[in-house]
mmCIF file of C-alpha atoms in Angstrom:
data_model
loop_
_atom_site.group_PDB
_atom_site.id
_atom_site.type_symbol
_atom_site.label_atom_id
_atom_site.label_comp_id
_atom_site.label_asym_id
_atom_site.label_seq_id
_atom_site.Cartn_x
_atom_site.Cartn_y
_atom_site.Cartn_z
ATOM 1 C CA UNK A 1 1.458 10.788 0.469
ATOM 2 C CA UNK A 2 0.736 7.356 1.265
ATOM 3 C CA UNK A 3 2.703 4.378 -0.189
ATOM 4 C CA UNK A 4 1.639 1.178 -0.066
ATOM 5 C CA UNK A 5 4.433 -1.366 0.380
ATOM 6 C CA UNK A 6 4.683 -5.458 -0.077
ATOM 7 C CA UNK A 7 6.779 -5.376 2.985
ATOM 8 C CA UNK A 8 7.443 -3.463 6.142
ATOM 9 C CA UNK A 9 10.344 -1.038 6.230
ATOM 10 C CA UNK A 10 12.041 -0.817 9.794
ATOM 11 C CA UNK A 11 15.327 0.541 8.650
ATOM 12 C CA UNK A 12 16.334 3.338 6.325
ATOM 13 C CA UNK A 13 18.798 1.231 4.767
ATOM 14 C CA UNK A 14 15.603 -1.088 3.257
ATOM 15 C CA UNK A 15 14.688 -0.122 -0.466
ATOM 16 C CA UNK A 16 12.263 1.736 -0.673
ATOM 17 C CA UNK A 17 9.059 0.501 -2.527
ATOM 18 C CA UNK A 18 8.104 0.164 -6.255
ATOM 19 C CA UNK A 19 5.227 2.883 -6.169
ATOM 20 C CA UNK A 20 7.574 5.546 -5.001
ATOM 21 C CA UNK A 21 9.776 4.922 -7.217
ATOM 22 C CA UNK A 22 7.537 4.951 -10.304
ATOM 23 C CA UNK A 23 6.068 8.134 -8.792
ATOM 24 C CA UNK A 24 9.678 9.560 -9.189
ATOM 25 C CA UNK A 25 9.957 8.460 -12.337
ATOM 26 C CA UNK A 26 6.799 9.970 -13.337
ATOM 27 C CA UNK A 27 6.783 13.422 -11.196
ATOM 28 C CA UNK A 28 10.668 14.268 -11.284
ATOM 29 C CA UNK A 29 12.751 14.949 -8.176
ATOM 30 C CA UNK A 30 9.472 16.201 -6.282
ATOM 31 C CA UNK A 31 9.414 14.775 -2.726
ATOM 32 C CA UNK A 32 6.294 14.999 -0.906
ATOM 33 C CA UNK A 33 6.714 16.732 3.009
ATOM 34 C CA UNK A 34 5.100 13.803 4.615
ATOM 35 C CA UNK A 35 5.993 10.285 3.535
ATOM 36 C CA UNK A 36 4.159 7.050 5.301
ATOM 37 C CA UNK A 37 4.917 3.731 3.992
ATOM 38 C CA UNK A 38 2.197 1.491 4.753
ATOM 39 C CA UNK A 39 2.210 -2.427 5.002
ATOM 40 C CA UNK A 40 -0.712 -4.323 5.554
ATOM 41 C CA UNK A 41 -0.167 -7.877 6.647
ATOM 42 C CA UNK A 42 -2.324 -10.957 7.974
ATOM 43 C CA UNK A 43 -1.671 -12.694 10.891
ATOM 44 C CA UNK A 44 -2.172 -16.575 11.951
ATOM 45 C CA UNK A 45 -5.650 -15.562 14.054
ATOM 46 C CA UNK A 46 -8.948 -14.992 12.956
ATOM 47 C CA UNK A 47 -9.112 -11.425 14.505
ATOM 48 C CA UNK A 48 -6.928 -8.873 16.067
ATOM 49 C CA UNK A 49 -7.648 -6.215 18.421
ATOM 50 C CA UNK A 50 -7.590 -2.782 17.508
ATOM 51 C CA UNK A 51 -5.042 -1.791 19.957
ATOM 52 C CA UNK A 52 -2.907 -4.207 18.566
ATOM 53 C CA UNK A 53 -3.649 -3.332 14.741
ATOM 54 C CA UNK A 54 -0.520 -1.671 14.045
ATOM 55 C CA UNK A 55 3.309 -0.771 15.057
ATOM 56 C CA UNK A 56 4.705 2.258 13.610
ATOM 57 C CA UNK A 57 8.149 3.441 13.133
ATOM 58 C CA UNK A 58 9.656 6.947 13.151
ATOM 59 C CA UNK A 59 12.216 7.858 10.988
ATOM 60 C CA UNK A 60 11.632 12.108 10.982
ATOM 61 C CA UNK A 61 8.686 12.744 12.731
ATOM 62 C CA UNK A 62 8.779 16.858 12.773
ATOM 63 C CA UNK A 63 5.037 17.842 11.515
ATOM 64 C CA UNK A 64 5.934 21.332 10.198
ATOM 65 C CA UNK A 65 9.163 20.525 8.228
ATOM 66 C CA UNK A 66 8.094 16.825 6.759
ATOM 67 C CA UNK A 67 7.819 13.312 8.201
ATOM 68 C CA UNK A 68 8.608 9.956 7.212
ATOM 69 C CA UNK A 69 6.661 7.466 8.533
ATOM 70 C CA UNK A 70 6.478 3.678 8.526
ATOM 71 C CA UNK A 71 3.247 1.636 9.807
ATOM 72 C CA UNK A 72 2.975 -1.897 9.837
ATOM 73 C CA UNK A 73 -0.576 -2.724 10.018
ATOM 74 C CA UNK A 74 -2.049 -6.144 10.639
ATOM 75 C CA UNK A 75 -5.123 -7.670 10.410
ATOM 76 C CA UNK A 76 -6.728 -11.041 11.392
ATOM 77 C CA UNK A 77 -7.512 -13.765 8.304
ATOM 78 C CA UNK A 78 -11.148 -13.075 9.101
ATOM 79 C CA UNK A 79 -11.221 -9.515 9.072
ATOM 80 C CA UNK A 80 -11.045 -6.756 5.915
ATOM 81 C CA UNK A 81 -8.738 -4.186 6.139
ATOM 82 C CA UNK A 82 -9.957 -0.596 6.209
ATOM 83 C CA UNK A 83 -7.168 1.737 5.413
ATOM 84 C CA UNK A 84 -9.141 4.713 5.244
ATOM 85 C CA UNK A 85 -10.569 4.107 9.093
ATOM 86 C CA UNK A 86 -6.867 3.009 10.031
ATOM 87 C CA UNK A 87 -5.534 6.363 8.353
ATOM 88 C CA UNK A 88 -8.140 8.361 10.286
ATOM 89 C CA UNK A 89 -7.261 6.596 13.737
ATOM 90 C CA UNK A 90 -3.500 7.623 13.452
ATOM 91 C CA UNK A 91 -4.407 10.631 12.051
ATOM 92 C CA UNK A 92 -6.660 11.479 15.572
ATOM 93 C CA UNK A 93 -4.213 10.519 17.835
ATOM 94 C CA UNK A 94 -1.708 12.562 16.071
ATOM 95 C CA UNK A 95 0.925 9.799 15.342
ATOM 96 C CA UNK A 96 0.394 11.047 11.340
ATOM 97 C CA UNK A 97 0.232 14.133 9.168
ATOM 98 C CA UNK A 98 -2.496 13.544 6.512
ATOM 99 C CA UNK A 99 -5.235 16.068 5.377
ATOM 100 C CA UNK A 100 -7.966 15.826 7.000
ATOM 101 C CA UNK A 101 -9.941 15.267 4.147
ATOM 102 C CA UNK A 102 -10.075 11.894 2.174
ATOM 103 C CA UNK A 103 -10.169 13.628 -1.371
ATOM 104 C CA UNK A 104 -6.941 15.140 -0.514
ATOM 105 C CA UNK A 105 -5.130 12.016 0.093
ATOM 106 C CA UNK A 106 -2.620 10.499 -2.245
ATOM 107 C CA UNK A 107 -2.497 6.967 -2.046
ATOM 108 C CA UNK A 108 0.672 4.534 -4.379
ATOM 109 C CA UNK A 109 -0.443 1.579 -4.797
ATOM 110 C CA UNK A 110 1.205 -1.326 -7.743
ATOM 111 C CA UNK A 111 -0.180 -4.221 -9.329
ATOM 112 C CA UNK A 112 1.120 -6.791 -11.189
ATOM 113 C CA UNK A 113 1.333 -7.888 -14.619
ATOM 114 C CA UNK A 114 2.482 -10.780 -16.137
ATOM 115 C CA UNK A 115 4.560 -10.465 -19.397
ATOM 116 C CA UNK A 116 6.219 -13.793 -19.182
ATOM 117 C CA UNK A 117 6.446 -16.026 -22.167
ATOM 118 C CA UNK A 118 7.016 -19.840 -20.845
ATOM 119 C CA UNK A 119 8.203 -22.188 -23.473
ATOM 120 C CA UNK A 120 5.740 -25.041 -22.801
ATOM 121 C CA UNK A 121 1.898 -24.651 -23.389
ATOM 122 C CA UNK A 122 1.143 -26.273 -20.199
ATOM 123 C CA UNK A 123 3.114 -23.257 -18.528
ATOM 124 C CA UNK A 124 1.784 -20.557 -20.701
ATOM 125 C CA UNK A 125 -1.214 -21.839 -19.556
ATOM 126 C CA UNK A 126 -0.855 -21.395 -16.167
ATOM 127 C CA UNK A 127 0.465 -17.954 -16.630
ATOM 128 C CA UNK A 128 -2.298 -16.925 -18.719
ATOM 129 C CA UNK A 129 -4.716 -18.188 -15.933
ATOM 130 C CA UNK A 130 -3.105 -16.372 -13.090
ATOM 131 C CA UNK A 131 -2.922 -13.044 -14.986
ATOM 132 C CA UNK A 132 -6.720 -13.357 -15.737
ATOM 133 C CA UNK A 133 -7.421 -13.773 -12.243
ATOM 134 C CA UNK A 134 -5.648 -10.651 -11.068
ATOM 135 C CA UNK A 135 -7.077 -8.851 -13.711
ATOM 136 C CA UNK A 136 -10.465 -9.420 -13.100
ATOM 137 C CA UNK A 137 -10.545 -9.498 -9.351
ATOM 138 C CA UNK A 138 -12.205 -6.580 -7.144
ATOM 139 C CA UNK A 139 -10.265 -3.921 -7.665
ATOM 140 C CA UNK A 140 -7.425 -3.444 -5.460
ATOM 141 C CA UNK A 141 -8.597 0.394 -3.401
ATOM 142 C CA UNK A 142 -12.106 -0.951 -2.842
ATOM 143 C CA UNK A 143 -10.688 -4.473 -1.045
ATOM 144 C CA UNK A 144 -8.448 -1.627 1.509
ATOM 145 C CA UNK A 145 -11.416 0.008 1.932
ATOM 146 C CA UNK A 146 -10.635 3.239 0.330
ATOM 147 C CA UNK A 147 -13.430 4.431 -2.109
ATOM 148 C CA UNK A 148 -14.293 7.232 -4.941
ATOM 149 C CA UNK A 149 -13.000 10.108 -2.879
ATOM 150 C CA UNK A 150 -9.678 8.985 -2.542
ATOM 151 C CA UNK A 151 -6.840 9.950 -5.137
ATOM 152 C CA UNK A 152 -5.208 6.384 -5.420
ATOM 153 C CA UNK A 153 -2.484 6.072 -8.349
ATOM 154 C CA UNK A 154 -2.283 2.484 -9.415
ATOM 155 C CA UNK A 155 1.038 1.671 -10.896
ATOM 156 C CA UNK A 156 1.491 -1.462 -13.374
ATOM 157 C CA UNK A 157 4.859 -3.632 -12.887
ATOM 158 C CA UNK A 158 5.564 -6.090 -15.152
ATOM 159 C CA UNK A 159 7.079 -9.321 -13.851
#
C-alpha cells in the first residue's frame, strides 16, 4: 500500500496521514505488510536530477515479514511528477516491496472539500470560488502520473 502524505514523515512519533487513517476507518484493524508513505514536494529549481529525486527512510525494512517505508520525493517547479516511474525505480533497485504489477497497487490519496460557511458574502464568495477550482481541476492520479490501471482510493476531507 501506498499512502500519499502532505508532509514527509522522518520519525515514528509524526502522525500518521489522513488517508490511512480513513482507510482504517473504512477496512477495520487490517494493516497492510508493506506500508510506504510517500511525499512529493517541489523544490526552488527548475529541475532536479534523478539521482537526487528522492531520500527515503527506513523504519522496518524486512521484505518477508512487512516494511514500513517513508520516501520523500522531490521534483523541480518545471518538471511533472511521475509516481508510477518513481515507484518502479525503487522498486528495481530493491529499496521497496510493491507488486510488480501496476493493477495490483493500492494507492491513498485525499482531497479536499470545503464545507465552510463564512458569514460575509464577500467571503462565501471566495470559498465558493476556491472549492470550484479544486473540483474541477485535472484529476488528482492523472497529474502523479498514475493512470487507469492503478487502484487509487481517493478519500474526501472536509475542512
Amino acid at each position: 500500500i501506498v499512502v500519499m502524505s502532505s508532509r514527509p514523515i522522518t520519525e515514528l512519533e509524526e502522525r500518521i496521514p489522513a488517508a490511512l487513517n480513513t482507510f482504517f476507518d473504512k477496512w477495520g484493524k487490517i494493516i497492510p505488510k508493506h506500508i510506504i508513505f510517500l511525499n512529493v514536494s517541489f523544490a526552488n529549481a527548475p529541475h532536479i536530477k534523478r539521482n537526487d529525486r528522492y531520500a527515503i527512510v527506513n523504519f522496518k525494512n524486512d521484505f518477508e515479514r512487512g516494511s514500513v517505508i517513508s520516501v520523500q520525493a522531490t521534483y523541480g517547479y518545471m518538471q511533472r511528477p511521475d509516481i508510477r516511474r518513481l515507484l518502479v525505480e525503487l522498486k528495481e533497485q530493491k529499496l521497496i516491496k510493491i507488486p510488480a504489477a501496476p493493477e495490483r497497487w493500492l494507492i491513498l490519496m485525499v482531497m479536499d472539500r470545503f464545507i465552510s460557511r463564512p458569514r460575509t458574502i464577500f467571503r462565501r464568495w471566495r470559498v465558493g470560488l476556491l472549492d470550484y477550482m479544486v473540483r474541477y481541476t485535472k484529476p488528482t492520479p492523472s497529474y502523479y502520473g498514475l493512470g487507469n490501471d492503478h487502484k487509487v482510493d481517493i478519500e474526501i476531507v472536509n475542512i
